[in-house]
Amino acid sequence: MKSIFDKPNYEELNDRMQKLTPATTHLWGKMNVAQMLHHLNLTMEAPLGKYQTTGRPNFFMKLFKTVLYNDKPFGKGSPTPKDFKISESYSFEAEKEKALSNLKEIYNRGVAGNYLPHVFFGTITNEQWGMHFYKHTDHHLKQFGV
């Protein structure tokens, strides 16, 4: 499984994100590209301690946490914690700049970094966080064809 903590994987995600434009449209789902970037920002900022979520890990969900870091792709329309559901409008340029910055911060913190528990699944290892950061970002970039 790929991890954002490996330089080639970080660079791949960064390069793919650079290809997004305000005109990029989704292949599935409801979010536009700025909303997707805002969603990614929230999901990166929560474990970095920059965004406070209201959700708490659920014992039942903890049984399925391997979905975060296994090789099976996320399904289209997979459950999203309410703190990360997006319906408002956002500035594409601001969200893209922030997403690139968040990706870089995660890569620089690396596997030795300090990450908070997952809002749905609770405590996961830093290695698992690295795989999850990669998998989730990859999922949404594929959603927009990049």
PDB file of C-alpha atoms in Angstrom:
ATOM      1  CA  MET A   1       0.000   0.000   0.000  1.00  0.00           C
ATOM      2  CA  LYS A   2       1.314   3.441  -0.904  1.00  0.00           C
ATOM      3  CA  SER A   3       2.043   5.993   1.803  1.00  0.00           C
ATOM      4  CA  ILE A   4       2.258   9.775   1.552  1.00  0.00           C
ATOM      5  CA  PHE A   5       5.383   9.534   3.675  1.00  0.00           C
ATOM      6  CA  ASP A   6       7.306   8.063   0.710  1.00  0.00           C
ATOM      7  CA  LYS A   7       8.689  10.889  -1.420  1.00  0.00           C
ATOM      8  CA  PRO A   8       7.601   9.506  -4.841  1.00  0.00           C
ATOM      9  CA  ASN A   9       4.031   9.080  -3.561  1.00  0.00           C
ATOM     10  CA  TYR A  10       3.941  12.574  -2.064  1.00  0.00           C
ATOM     11  CA  GLU A  11       5.297  14.022  -5.315  1.00  0.00           C
ATOM     12  CA  GLU A  12       2.716  12.074  -7.332  1.00  0.00           C
ATOM     13  CA  LEU A  13      -0.180  13.463  -5.265  1.00  0.00           C
ATOM     14  CA  ASN A  14       1.289  16.958  -5.415  1.00  0.00           C
ATOM     15  CA  ASP A  15       1.701  16.775  -9.216  1.00  0.00           C
ATOM     16  CA  ARG A  16      -1.829  15.448  -9.702  1.00  0.00           C
ATOM     17  CA  MET A  17      -3.296  18.146  -7.454  1.00  0.00           C
ATOM     18  CA  GLN A  18      -1.417  20.804  -9.456  1.00  0.00           C
ATOM     19  CA  LYS A  19      -3.404  19.681 -12.543  1.00  0.00           C
ATOM     20  CA  LEU A  20      -6.741  20.675 -10.997  1.00  0.00           C
ATOM     21  CA  THR A  21      -8.361  23.834 -12.366  1.00  0.00           C
ATOM     22  CA  PRO A  22     -11.592  25.646 -11.476  1.00  0.00           C
ATOM     23  CA  ALA A  23     -13.111  24.009 -14.568  1.00  0.00           C
ATOM     24  CA  THR A  24     -12.240  20.433 -13.530  1.00  0.00           C
ATOM     25  CA  THR A  25     -15.466  18.461 -13.142  1.00  0.00           C
ATOM     26  CA  HIS A  26     -16.256  15.367 -11.119  1.00  0.00           C
ATOM     27  CA  LEU A  27     -16.727  11.926 -12.626  1.00  0.00           C
ATOM     28  CA  TRP A  28     -19.003  10.944  -9.735  1.00  0.00           C
ATOM     29  CA  GLY A  29     -20.386  12.505  -6.583  1.00  0.00           C
ATOM     30  CA  LYS A  30     -21.900  15.891  -5.794  1.00  0.00           C
ATOM     31  CA  MET A  31     -18.966  18.108  -4.825  1.00  0.00           C
ATOM     32  CA  ASN A  32     -17.404  20.562  -7.226  1.00  0.00           C
ATOM     33  CA  VAL A  33     -13.611  20.816  -7.321  1.00  0.00           C
ATOM     34  CA  ALA A  34     -13.362  23.623  -4.725  1.00  0.00           C
ATOM     35  CA  GLN A  35     -15.643  21.715  -2.354  1.00  0.00           C
ATOM     36  CA  MET A  36     -13.565  18.562  -2.817  1.00  0.00           C
ATOM     37  CA  LEU A  37     -10.393  20.471  -1.971  1.00  0.00           C
ATOM     38  CA  HIS A  38     -12.076  21.944   1.117  1.00  0.00           C
ATOM     39  CA  HIS A  39     -13.124  18.415   2.136  1.00  0.00           C
ATOM     40  CA  LEU A  40      -9.542  17.194   1.717  1.00  0.00           C
ATOM     41  CA  ASN A  41      -8.290  20.131   3.752  1.00  0.00           C
ATOM     42  CA  LEU A  42     -10.601  19.347   6.657  1.00  0.00           C
ATOM     43  CA  THR A  43      -9.667  15.663   6.586  1.00  0.00           C
ATOM     44  CA  MET A  44      -5.958  16.551   6.635  1.00  0.00           C
ATOM     45  CA  GLU A  45      -6.292  19.324   9.217  1.00  0.00           C
ATOM     46  CA  ALA A  46      -8.217  17.221  11.755  1.00  0.00           C
ATOM     47  CA  PRO A  47      -5.372  14.755  12.451  1.00  0.00           C
ATOM     48  CA  LEU A  48      -2.885  17.648  12.307  1.00  0.00           C
ATOM     49  CA  GLY A  49      -4.818  19.341  15.133  1.00  0.00           C
ATOM     50  CA  LYS A  50      -5.878  22.335  13.008  1.00  0.00           C
ATOM     51  CA  TYR A  51      -9.589  21.442  12.744  1.00  0.00           C
ATOM     52  CA  GLN A  52     -11.701  20.354  15.699  1.00  0.00           C
ATOM     53  CA  THR A  53     -14.275  17.687  14.832  1.00  0.00           C
ATOM     54  CA  THR A  54     -17.452  17.005  16.787  1.00  0.00           C
ATOM     55  CA  GLY A  55     -17.558  13.296  15.974  1.00  0.00           C
ATOM     56  CA  ARG A  56     -16.143  10.602  18.183  1.00  0.00           C
ATOM     57  CA  PRO A  57     -14.824   7.170  17.254  1.00  0.00           C
ATOM     58  CA  ASN A  58     -17.490   4.498  17.195  1.00  0.00           C
ATOM     59  CA  PHE A  59     -16.740   0.988  18.506  1.00  0.00           C
ATOM     60  CA  PHE A  60     -18.611  -0.604  15.585  1.00  0.00           C
ATOM     61  CA  MET A  61     -16.682   1.483  13.034  1.00  0.00           C
ATOM     62  CA  LYS A  62     -13.362   0.547  14.666  1.00  0.00           C
ATOM     63  CA  LEU A  63     -14.011  -3.022  13.477  1.00  0.00           C
ATOM     64  CA  PHE A  64     -13.724  -1.787   9.885  1.00  0.00           C
ATOM     65  CA  LYS A  65     -10.750   0.562  10.184  1.00  0.00           C
ATOM     66  CA  THR A  66      -8.582  -1.540   7.854  1.00  0.00           C
ATOM     67  CA  VAL A  67     -10.548   0.120   5.014  1.00  0.00           C
ATOM     68  CA  LEU A  68      -8.375   3.183   5.689  1.00  0.00           C
ATOM     69  CA  TYR A  69      -5.122   1.495   4.773  1.00  0.00           C
ATOM     70  CA  ASN A  70      -5.742  -1.574   2.638  1.00  0.00           C
ATOM     71  CA  ASP A  71      -5.313  -1.851  -1.146  1.00  0.00           C
ATOM     72  CA  LYS A  72      -9.055  -1.966  -1.881  1.00  0.00           C
ATOM     73  CA  PRO A  73     -10.211   1.407  -3.296  1.00  0.00           C
ATOM     74  CA  PHE A  74     -12.829   3.407  -1.438  1.00  0.00           C
ATOM     75  CA  GLY A  75     -16.253   2.952  -2.963  1.00  0.00           C
ATOM     76  CA  LYS A  76     -17.998   5.791  -4.710  1.00  0.00           C
ATOM     77  CA  GLY A  77     -20.386   7.231  -2.148  1.00  0.00           C
ATOM     78  CA  SER A  78     -18.585   5.728   0.865  1.00  0.00           C
ATOM     79  CA  PRO A  79     -19.780   7.043   4.249  1.00  0.00           C
ATOM     80  CA  THR A  80     -18.420  10.459   5.213  1.00  0.00           C
ATOM     81  CA  PRO A  81     -18.309  11.715   8.803  1.00  0.00           C
ATOM     82  CA  LYS A  82     -20.668  14.691   9.154  1.00  0.00           C
ATOM     83  CA  ASP A  83     -17.775  17.022  10.016  1.00  0.00           C
ATOM     84  CA  PHE A  84     -16.396  16.480   6.521  1.00  0.00           C
ATOM     85  CA  LYS A  85     -19.593  16.757   4.437  1.00  0.00           C
ATOM     86  CA  ILE A  86     -19.411  19.825   2.239  1.00  0.00           C
ATOM     87  CA  SER A  87     -22.282  21.817   0.731  1.00  0.00           C
ATOM     88  CA  GLU A  88     -21.133  25.464   0.798  1.00  0.00           C
ATOM     89  CA  SER A  89     -19.111  27.366  -1.811  1.00  0.00           C
ATOM     90  CA  TYR A  90     -15.359  27.888  -1.507  1.00  0.00           C
ATOM     91  CA  SER A  91     -12.581  29.664  -3.373  1.00  0.00           C
ATOM     92  CA  PHE A  92     -10.828  27.192  -5.660  1.00  0.00           C
ATOM     93  CA  GLU A  93      -7.464  28.979  -5.533  1.00  0.00           C
ATOM     94  CA  ALA A  94      -7.471  29.332  -1.735  1.00  0.00           C
ATOM     95  CA  GLU A  95      -8.483  25.699  -1.194  1.00  0.00           C
ATOM     96  CA  LYS A  96      -5.929  24.388  -3.677  1.00  0.00           C
ATOM     97  CA  GLU A  97      -3.126  26.414  -2.087  1.00  0.00           C
ATOM     98  CA  LYS A  98      -4.143  25.173   1.374  1.00  0.00           C
ATOM     99  CA  ALA A  99      -4.405  21.545   0.183  1.00  0.00           C
ATOM    100  CA  LEU A 100      -0.913  21.667  -1.323  1.00  0.00           C
ATOM    101  CA  SER A 101       0.389  23.191   1.918  1.00  0.00           C
ATOM    102  CA  ASN A 102      -1.360  20.544   4.044  1.00  0.00           C
ATOM    103  CA  LEU A 103       0.050  17.748   1.879  1.00  0.00           C
ATOM    104  CA  LYS A 104       3.532  19.187   2.272  1.00  0.00           C
ATOM    105  CA  GLU A 105       3.139  19.544   6.039  1.00  0.00           C
ATOM    106  CA  ILE A 106       2.039  15.913   6.357  1.00  0.00           C
ATOM    107  CA  TYR A 107       4.927  14.734   4.200  1.00  0.00           C
ATOM    108  CA  ASN A 108       7.390  16.833   6.223  1.00  0.00           C
ATOM    109  CA  ARG A 109       6.018  15.598   9.574  1.00  0.00           C
ATOM    110  CA  GLY A 110       6.362  12.102   8.202  1.00  0.00           C
ATOM    111  CA  VAL A 111       5.910   8.821   9.959  1.00  0.00           C
ATOM    112  CA  ALA A 112       7.387  10.242  13.179  1.00  0.00           C
ATOM    113  CA  GLY A 113       4.824  13.069  13.265  1.00  0.00           C
ATOM    114  CA  ASN A 114       2.103  13.615  15.823  1.00  0.00           C
ATOM    115  CA  TYR A 115      -1.393  12.819  14.497  1.00  0.00           C
ATOM    116  CA  LEU A 116      -4.680  12.843  16.393  1.00  0.00           C
ATOM    117  CA  PRO A 117      -7.073   9.860  16.318  1.00  0.00           C
ATOM    118  CA  HIS A 118      -9.354   9.358  13.304  1.00  0.00           C
ATOM    119  CA  VAL A 119     -12.826  10.842  13.817  1.00  0.00           C
ATOM    120  CA  PHE A 120     -14.590   7.556  12.833  1.00  0.00           C
ATOM    121  CA  PHE A 121     -12.044   4.860  13.600  1.00  0.00           C
ATOM    122  CA  GLY A 122     -10.074   6.108  16.588  1.00  0.00           C
ATOM    123  CA  THR A 123      -6.376   5.510  17.094  1.00  0.00           C
ATOM    124  CA  ILE A 124      -4.348   4.276  14.141  1.00  0.00           C
ATOM    125  CA  THR A 125      -0.581   4.041  13.788  1.00  0.00           C
ATOM    126  CA  ASN A 126       1.398   6.708  11.964  1.00  0.00           C
ATOM    127  CA  GLU A 127       2.202   4.158   9.251  1.00  0.00           C
ATOM    128  CA  GLN A 128      -1.550   3.625   8.817  1.00  0.00           C
ATOM    129  CA  TRP A 129      -2.082   7.392   8.712  1.00  0.00           C
ATOM    130  CA  GLY A 130       0.461   7.618   5.881  1.00  0.00           C
ATOM    131  CA  MET A 131      -1.415   5.002   3.868  1.00  0.00           C
ATOM    132  CA  HIS A 132      -4.767   6.613   4.639  1.00  0.00           C
ATOM    133  CA  PHE A 133      -3.617  10.118   3.669  1.00  0.00           C
ATOM    134  CA  TYR A 134      -2.441   8.700   0.335  1.00  0.00           C
ATOM    135  CA  LYS A 135      -5.532   6.552  -0.267  1.00  0.00           C
ATOM    136  CA  HIS A 136      -8.062   9.280   0.572  1.00  0.00           C
ATOM    137  CA  THR A 137      -6.335  11.961  -1.512  1.00  0.00           C
ATOM    138  CA  ASP A 138      -5.916   9.523  -4.416  1.00  0.00           C
ATOM    139  CA  HIS A 139      -9.624   8.636  -4.219  1.00  0.00           C
ATOM    140  CA  HIS A 140     -10.706  12.261  -4.599  1.00  0.00           C
ATOM    141  CA  LEU A 141      -8.176  13.077  -7.303  1.00  0.00           C
ATOM    142  CA  LYS A 142      -9.523  10.096  -9.276  1.00  0.00           C
ATOM    143  CA  GLN A 143     -13.021  11.472  -8.649  1.00  0.00           C
ATOM    144  CA  PHE A 144     -11.918  14.499 -10.672  1.00  0.00           C
ATOM    145  CA  GLY A 145     -10.023  12.560 -13.325  1.00  0.00           C
ATOM    146  CA  VAL A 146      -6.465  13.445 -12.294  1.00  0.00           C
TER     147      VAL A 146
END
